Tab-separated table of C-alpha atoms and ligand atoms in Angstrom:
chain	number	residue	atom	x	y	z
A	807	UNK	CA	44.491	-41.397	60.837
A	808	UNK	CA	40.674	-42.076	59.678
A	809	UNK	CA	40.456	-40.091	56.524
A	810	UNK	CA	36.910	-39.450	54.664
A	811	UNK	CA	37.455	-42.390	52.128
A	812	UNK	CA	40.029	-45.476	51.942
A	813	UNK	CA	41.389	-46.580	49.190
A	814	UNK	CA	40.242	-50.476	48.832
A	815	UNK	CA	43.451	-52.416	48.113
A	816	UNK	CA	42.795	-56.130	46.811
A	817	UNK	CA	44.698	-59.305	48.196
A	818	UNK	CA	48.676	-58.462	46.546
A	819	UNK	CA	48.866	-62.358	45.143
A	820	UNK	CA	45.709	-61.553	43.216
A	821	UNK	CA	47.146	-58.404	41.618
A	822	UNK	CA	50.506	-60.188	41.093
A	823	UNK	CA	48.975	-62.859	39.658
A	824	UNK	CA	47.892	-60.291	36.599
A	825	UNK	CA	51.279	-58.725	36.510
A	826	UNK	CA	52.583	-62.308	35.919
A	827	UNK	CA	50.300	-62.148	32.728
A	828	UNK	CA	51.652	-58.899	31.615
A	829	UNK	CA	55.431	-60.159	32.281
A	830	UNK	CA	54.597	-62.999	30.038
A	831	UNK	CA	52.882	-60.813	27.385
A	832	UNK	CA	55.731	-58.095	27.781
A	833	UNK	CA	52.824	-55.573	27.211
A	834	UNK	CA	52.008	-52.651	29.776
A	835	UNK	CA	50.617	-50.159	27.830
A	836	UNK	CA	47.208	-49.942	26.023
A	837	UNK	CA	45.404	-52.625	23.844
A	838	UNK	CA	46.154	-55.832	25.747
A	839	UNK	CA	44.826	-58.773	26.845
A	840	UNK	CA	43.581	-57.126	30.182
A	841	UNK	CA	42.518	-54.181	28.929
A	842	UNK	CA	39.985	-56.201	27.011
A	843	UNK	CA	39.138	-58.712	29.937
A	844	UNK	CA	38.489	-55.348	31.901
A	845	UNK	CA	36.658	-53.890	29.701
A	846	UNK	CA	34.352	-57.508	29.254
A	847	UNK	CA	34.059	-57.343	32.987
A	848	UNK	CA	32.739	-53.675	33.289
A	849	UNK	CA	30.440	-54.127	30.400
A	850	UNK	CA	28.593	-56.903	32.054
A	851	UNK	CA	28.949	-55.584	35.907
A	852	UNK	CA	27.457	-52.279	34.702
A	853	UNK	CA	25.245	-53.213	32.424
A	854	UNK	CA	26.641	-51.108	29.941
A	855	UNK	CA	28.070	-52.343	26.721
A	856	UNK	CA	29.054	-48.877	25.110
A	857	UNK	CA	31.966	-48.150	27.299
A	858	UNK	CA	35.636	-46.954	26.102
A	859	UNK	CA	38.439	-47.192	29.352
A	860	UNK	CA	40.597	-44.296	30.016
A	861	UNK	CA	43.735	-42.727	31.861
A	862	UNK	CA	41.638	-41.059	34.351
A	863	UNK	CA	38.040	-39.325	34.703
A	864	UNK	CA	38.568	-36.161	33.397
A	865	UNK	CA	39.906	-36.486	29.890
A	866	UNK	CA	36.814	-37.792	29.187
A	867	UNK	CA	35.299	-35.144	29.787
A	868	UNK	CA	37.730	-33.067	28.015
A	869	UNK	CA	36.737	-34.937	24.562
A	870	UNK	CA	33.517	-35.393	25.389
A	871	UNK	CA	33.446	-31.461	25.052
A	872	UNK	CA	35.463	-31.155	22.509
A	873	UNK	CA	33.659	-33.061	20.222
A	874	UNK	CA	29.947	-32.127	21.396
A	875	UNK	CA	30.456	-28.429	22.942
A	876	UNK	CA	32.795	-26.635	19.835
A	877	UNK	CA	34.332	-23.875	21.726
A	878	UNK	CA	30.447	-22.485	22.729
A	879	UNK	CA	29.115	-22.080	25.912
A	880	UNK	CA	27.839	-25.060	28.158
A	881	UNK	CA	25.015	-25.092	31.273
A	882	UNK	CA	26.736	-26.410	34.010
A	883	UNK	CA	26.591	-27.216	38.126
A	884	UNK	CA	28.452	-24.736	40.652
A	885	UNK	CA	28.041	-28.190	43.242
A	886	UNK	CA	31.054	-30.367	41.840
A	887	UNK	CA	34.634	-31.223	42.075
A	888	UNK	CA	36.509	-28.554	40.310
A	889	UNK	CA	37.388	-31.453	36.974
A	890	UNK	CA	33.845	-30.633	35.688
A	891	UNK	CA	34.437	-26.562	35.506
A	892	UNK	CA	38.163	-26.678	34.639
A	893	UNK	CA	37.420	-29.744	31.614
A	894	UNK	CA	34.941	-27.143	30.238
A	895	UNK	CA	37.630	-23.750	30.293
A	896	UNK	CA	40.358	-26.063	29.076
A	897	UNK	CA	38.254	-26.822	26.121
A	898	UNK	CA	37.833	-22.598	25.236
A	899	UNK	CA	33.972	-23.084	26.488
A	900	UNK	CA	32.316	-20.957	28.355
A	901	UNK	CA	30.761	-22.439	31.529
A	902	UNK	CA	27.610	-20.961	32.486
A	903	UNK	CA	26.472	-21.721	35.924
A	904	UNK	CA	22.707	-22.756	36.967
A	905	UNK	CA	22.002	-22.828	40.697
A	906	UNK	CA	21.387	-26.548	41.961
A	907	UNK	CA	18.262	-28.006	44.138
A	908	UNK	CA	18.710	-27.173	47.788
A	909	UNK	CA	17.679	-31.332	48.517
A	910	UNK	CA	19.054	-33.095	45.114
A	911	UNK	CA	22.048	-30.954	45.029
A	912	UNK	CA	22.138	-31.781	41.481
A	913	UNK	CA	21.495	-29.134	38.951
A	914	UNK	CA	18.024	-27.206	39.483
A	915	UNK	CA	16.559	-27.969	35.950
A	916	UNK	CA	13.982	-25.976	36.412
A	917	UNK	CA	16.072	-23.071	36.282
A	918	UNK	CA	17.944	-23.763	32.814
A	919	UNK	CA	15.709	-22.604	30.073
A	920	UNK	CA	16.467	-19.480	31.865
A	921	UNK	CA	19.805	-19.331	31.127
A	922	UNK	CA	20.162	-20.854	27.474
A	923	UNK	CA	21.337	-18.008	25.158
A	924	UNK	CA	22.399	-18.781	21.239
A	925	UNK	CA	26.060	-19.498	21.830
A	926	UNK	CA	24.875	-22.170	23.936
A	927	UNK	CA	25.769	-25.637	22.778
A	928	UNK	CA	25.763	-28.634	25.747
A	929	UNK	CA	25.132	-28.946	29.303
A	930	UNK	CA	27.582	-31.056	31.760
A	931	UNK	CA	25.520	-32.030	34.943
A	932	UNK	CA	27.059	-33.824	37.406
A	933	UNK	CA	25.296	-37.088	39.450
A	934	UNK	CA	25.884	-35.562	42.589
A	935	UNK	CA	27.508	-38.434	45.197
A	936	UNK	CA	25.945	-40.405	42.843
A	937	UNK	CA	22.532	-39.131	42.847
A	938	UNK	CA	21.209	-38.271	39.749
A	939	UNK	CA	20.393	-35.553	38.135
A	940	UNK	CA	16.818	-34.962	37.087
A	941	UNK	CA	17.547	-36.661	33.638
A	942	UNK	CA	14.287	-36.873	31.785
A	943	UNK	CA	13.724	-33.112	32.348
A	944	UNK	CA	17.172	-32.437	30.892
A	945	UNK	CA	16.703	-34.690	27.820
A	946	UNK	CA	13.550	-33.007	27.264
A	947	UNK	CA	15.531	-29.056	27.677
A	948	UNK	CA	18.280	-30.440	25.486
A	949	UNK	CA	16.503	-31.469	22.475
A	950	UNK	CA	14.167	-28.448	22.535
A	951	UNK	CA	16.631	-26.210	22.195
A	952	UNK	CA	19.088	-28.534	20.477
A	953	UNK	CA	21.857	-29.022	22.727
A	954	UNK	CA	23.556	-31.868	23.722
A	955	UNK	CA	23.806	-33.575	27.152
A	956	UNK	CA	27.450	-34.722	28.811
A	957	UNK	CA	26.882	-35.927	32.031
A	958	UNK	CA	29.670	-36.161	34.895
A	959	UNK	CA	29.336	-40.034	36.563
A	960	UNK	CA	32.337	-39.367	38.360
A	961	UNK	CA	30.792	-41.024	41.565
A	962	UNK	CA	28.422	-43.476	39.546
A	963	UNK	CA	30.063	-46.770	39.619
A	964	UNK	CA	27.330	-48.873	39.793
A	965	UNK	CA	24.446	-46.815	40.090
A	966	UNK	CA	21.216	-47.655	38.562
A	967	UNK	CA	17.757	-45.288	37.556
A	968	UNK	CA	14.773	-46.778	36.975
A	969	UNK	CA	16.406	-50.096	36.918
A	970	UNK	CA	19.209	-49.168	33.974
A	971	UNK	CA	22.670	-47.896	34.259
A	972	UNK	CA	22.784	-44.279	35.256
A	973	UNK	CA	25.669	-44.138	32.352
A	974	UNK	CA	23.065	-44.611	29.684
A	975	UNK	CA	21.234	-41.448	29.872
A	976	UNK	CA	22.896	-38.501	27.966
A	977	UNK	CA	24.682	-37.966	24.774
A	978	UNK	CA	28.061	-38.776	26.833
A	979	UNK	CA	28.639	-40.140	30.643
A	980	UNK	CA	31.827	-39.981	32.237
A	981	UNK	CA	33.378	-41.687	34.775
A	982	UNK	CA	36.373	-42.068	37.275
A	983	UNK	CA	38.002	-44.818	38.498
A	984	UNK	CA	40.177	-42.799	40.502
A	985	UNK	CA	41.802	-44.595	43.912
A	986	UNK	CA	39.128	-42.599	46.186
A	987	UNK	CA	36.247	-44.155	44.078
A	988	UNK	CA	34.103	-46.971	45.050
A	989	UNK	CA	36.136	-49.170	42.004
A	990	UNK	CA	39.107	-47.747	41.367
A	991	UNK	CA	42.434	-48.510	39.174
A	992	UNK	CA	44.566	-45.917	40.651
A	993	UNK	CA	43.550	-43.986	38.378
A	994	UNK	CA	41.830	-44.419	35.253
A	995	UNK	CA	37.832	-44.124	34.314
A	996	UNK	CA	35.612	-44.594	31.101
A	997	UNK	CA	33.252	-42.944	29.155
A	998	UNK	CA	30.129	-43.976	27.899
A	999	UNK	CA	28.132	-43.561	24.525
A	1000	UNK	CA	24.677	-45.317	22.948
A	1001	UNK	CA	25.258	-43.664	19.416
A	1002	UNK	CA	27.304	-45.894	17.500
A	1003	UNK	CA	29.077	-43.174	15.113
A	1004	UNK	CA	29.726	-40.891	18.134
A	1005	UNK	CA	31.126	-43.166	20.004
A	1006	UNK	CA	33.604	-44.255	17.110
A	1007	UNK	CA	34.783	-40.376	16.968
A	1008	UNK	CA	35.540	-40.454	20.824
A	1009	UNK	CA	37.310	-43.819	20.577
A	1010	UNK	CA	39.408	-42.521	17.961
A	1011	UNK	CA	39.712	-39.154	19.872
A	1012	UNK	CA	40.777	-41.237	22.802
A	1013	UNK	CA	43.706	-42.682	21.113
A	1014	UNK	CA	45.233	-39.712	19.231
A	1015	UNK	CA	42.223	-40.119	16.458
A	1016	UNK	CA	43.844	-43.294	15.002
A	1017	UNK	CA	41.507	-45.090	12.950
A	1018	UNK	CA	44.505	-47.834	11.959
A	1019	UNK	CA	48.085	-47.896	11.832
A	1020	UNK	CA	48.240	-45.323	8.973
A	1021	UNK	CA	45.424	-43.397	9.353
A	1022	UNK	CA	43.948	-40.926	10.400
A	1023	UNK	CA	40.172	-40.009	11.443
A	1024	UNK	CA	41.245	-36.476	12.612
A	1025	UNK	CA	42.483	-34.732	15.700
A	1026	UNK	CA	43.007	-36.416	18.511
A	1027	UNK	CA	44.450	-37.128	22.423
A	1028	UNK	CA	45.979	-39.664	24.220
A	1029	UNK	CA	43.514	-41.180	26.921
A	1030	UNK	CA	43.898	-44.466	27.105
A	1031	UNK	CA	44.002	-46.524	30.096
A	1032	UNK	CA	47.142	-49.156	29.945
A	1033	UNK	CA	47.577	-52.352	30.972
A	1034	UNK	CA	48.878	-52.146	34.605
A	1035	UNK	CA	45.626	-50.199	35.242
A	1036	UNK	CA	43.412	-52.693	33.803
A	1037	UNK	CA	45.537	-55.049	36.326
A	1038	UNK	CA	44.359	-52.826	38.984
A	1039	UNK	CA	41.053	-52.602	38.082
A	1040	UNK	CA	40.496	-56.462	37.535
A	1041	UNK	CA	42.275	-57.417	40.680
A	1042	UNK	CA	39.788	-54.674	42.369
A	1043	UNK	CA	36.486	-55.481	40.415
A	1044	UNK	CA	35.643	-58.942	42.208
A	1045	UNK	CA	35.432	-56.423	45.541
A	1046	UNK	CA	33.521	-53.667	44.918
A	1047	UNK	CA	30.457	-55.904	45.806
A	1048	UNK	CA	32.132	-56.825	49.064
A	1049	UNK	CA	32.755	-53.113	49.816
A	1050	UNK	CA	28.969	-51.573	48.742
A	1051	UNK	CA	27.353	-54.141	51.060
A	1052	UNK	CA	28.814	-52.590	54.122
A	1053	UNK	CA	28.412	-49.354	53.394
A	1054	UNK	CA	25.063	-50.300	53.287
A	1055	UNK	CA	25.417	-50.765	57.275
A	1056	UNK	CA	27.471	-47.680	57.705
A	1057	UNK	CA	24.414	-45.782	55.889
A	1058	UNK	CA	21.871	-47.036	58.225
A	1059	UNK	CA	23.777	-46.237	61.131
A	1060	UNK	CA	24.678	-42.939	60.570
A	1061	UNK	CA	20.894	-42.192	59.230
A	1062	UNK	CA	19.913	-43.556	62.802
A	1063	UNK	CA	22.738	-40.749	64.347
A	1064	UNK	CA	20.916	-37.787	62.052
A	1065	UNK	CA	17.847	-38.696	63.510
A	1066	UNK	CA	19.002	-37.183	66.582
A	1067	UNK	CA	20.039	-34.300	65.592
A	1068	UNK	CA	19.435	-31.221	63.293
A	1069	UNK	CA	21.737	-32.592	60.560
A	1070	UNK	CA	20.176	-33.347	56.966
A	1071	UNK	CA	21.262	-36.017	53.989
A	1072	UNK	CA	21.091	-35.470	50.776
A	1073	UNK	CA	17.773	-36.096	49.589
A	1074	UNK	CA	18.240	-39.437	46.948
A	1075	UNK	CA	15.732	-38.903	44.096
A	1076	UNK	CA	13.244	-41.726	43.476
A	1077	UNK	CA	14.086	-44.590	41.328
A	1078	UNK	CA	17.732	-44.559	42.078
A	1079	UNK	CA	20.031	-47.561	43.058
A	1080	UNK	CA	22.687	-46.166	44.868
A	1081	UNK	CA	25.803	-47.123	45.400
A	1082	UNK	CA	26.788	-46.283	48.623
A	1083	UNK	CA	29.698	-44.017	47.847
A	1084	UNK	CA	29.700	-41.089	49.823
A	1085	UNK	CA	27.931	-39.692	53.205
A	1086	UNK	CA	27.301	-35.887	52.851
A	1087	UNK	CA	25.719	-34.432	55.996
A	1088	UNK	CA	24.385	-30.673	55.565
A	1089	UNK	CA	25.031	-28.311	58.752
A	1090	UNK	CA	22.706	-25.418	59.986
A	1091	UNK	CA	25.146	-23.539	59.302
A	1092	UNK	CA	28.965	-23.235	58.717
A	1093	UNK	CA	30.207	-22.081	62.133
A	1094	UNK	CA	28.454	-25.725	63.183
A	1095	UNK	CA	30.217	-27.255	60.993
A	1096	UNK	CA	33.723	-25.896	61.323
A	1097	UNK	CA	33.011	-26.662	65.424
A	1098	UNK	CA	32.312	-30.457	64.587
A	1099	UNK	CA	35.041	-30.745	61.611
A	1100	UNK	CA	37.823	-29.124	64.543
A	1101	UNK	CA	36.112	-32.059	67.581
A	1102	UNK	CA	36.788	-34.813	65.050
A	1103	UNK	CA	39.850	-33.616	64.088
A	1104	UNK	CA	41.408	-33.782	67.099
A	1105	UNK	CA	40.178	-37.282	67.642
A	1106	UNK	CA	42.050	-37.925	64.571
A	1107	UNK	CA	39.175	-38.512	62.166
A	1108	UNK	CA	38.980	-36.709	58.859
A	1109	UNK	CA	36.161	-36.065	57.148
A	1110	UNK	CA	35.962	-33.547	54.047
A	1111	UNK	CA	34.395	-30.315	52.977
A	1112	UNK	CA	33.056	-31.806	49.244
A	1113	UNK	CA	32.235	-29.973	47.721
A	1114	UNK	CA	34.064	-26.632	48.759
A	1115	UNK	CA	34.050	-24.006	46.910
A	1116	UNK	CA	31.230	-23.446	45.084
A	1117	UNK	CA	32.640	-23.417	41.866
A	1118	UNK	CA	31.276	-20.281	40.381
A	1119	UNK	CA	33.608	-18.600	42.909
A	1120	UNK	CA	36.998	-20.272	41.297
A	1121	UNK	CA	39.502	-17.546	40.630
A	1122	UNK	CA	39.272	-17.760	36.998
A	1123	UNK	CA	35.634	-17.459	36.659
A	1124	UNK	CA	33.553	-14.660	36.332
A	1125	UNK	CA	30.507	-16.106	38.072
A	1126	UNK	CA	27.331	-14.577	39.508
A	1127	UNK	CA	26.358	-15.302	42.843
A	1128	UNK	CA	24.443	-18.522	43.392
A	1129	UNK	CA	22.994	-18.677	46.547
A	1130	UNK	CA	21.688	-22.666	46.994
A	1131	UNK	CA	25.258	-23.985	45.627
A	1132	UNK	CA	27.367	-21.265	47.816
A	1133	UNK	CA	25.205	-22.132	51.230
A	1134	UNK	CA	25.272	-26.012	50.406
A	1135	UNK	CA	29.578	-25.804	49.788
A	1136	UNK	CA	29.901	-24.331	52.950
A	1137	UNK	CA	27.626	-25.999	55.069
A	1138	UNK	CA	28.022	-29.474	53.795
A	1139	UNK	CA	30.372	-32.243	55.281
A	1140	UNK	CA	31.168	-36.038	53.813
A	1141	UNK	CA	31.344	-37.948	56.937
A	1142	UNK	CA	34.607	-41.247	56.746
A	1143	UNK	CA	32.619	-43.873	55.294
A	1144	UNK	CA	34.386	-47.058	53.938
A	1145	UNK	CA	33.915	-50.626	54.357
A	1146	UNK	CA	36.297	-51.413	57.660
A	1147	UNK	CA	35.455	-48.904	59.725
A	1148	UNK	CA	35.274	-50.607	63.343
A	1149	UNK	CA	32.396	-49.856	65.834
A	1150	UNK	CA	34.170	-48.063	68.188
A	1151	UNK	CA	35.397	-45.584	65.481
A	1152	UNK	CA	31.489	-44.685	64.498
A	1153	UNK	CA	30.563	-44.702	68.201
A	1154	UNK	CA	32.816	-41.799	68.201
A	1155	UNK	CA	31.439	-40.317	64.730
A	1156	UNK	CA	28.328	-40.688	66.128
A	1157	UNK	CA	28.650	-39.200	69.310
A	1158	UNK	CA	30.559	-35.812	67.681
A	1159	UNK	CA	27.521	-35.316	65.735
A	1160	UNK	CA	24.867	-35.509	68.124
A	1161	UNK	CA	26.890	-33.486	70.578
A	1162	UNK	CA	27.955	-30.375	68.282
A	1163	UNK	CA	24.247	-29.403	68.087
B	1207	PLP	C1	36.919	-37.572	40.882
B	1207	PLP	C2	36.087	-36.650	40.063
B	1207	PLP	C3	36.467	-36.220	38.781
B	1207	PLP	C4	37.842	-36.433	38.226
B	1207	PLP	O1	38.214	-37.711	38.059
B	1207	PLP	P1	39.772	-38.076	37.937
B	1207	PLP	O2	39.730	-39.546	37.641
B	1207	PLP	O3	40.436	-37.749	39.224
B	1207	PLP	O4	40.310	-37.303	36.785
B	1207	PLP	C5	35.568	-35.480	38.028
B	1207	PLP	N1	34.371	-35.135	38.510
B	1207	PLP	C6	33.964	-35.488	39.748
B	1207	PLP	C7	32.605	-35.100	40.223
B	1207	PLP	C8	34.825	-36.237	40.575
B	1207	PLP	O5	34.447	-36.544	41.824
């Protein structure tokens, strides 16, 4: 079965060769010797030295909210995977959807002064497939109207704008290192912070707001990553280098395919490095799409409808209708695209695509 992603699994005698350490060490769960060697490592892969590891990608979003949103109500993308909305009810905010661009498919930010009312008190924009979001235009909304900026880098690993980590730019950046993800722990991810006192209050928020054995800096969660992750995500890290470069291949390929047809890619905005993480193709329209998902299906190859829904249309939402983000989720496919594919597997792909037209 060819699904849309794969999880990467390193060499077992490198990952064993870590849970030898912990044996030794007899410690598993957070504040170890790997969690800081990880943590070393991803500072100086990414570029980014403000980073705090956690138990997965959306509890960081969680504080993140908590501790920059109070319980008000927060600007947000309909074009995501359903963490971003559901971190933002869980919290007791209100999300308040703005339509996204119909090429970006990030967050239209030309359309948020519109909706900013006084209970308003952050925005969460998410890098779409690891695109991102028109940030210097959001900065520049944000401190206008005094609201701060949380940004979901889910899919970022590795990304860089204008030659700088994409996880710089905002108050907060999250990110997931879910087993799906281009670097992955199983699951785990991080979030990232420039301000020095802020990101003291999420560290301690991360780790039930412990400032030292006996103290207290106020409320807080438990969101830290443990030691058998950081295993993980060392034995994965020397990889993910290994796994970006063919992608690169797969991209080009496919891109070739869409050229023959009527199919469109997202539209990557200008000074981006990408990362290689995902390959969204956007049908005509969805009766196209649900023809080509059902061929490939039955060749056993499994791509995915992401995002679908829209997520102003969630059950517990009382959205308006947003007509770019509803005609995107239900026209838009991620194609399989992971390191290993074979030839004769994209032939296929390939093939499916140009003949559904
Ligand atoms: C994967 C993902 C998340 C959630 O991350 P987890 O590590 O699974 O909690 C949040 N937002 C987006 C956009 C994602 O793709």
């Amino acid at each position: 079965m060819i699904n849309v992603t794969k999880t990467f699994l390193p060499p077992i005698e490198e990952y064993q060769k870590y849970l030898e350490q912990i044996w030794n060490s007899n410690q598993i769960a957070n504040g170890g010797k790997l969690w800081y060697e990880l943590q070393a490592k991803l500072k100086d892969y990414l570029d980014s030295p403000d980073l705090i590891l956690t138990a997965n990608g959306t509890l960081p979003l969680q504080i993140a909210l908590k501790v920059l949103a109070g319980n008000g109500e927060v600007i947000t993308t309909p074009f995501s995977y359903v963490a971003t909305t559901a971190a933002i009810v869980w919290e007791n905010c209100t999300p308040v959807f703005v339509d996204i661009h119909p090429e970006y498919l990030t967050i239209d930010e030309t359309k948020i002064e519109a909706a900013i009312t006084e209970k308003n008190t952050a925005i969460l924009a998410t890098h779409v497939f690891g695109n991102p979001c028109n940030v210097e235009e959001i900065d520049r909304i944000a401190k206008k109207h005094g609201l701060k900026v949380i940004y979901d880098a889910a899919h970022c690993f590795g990304v860089k704008y204008k030659g700088q980590s994409i996880f710089n730019f905002g108050d907060v950046s999250t990110c997931s290192f879910h087993a799906t993800k281009i670097f992955h722990t199983g699951e785990g991810g991080a979030m990232f912070c420039k301000d020095p006192e802020l990101y003291e209050e999420l560290f301690y928020k991360h780790n039930f707001g412990n400032k030292s054995a006996t103290e207290f800096s106020g409320l807080g969660i438990n969101a830290k990553m443990s030691e058998l992750k950081s295993a993980m995500g060392l034995a994965v890290l020397p990889y993910v280098d290994f796994d970006i470069k063919p992608r690169k291949k797969i991209y080009d390929f496919y891109q070739e395919a869409l050229k023959e047809s009527q199919l469109n890619m997202i539209k990557l905005r200008g000074g981006v490095e990408w990362n290689y993480s995902y390959f969204p193709v956007i049908f005509s329209d969805k009766k196209h799409l649900l023809k080509t998902q059902k061929i490939l299906n039955e060749k056993v190859i499994f791509p995915r409808r992401y995002f679908y829904p829209s997520l102003n249309s969630l059950s517990y939402i009382q959205g308006k209708k947003l007509e770019i983000s509803e005609s995107i989720s239900h026209r838009i496919l991620c194609l399989t695209f992971y390191a290993d594919l074979n030839p004769a597997q994209l032939k296929e792909i390939r093939t499916t695509l140009i003949a559904s037209e």
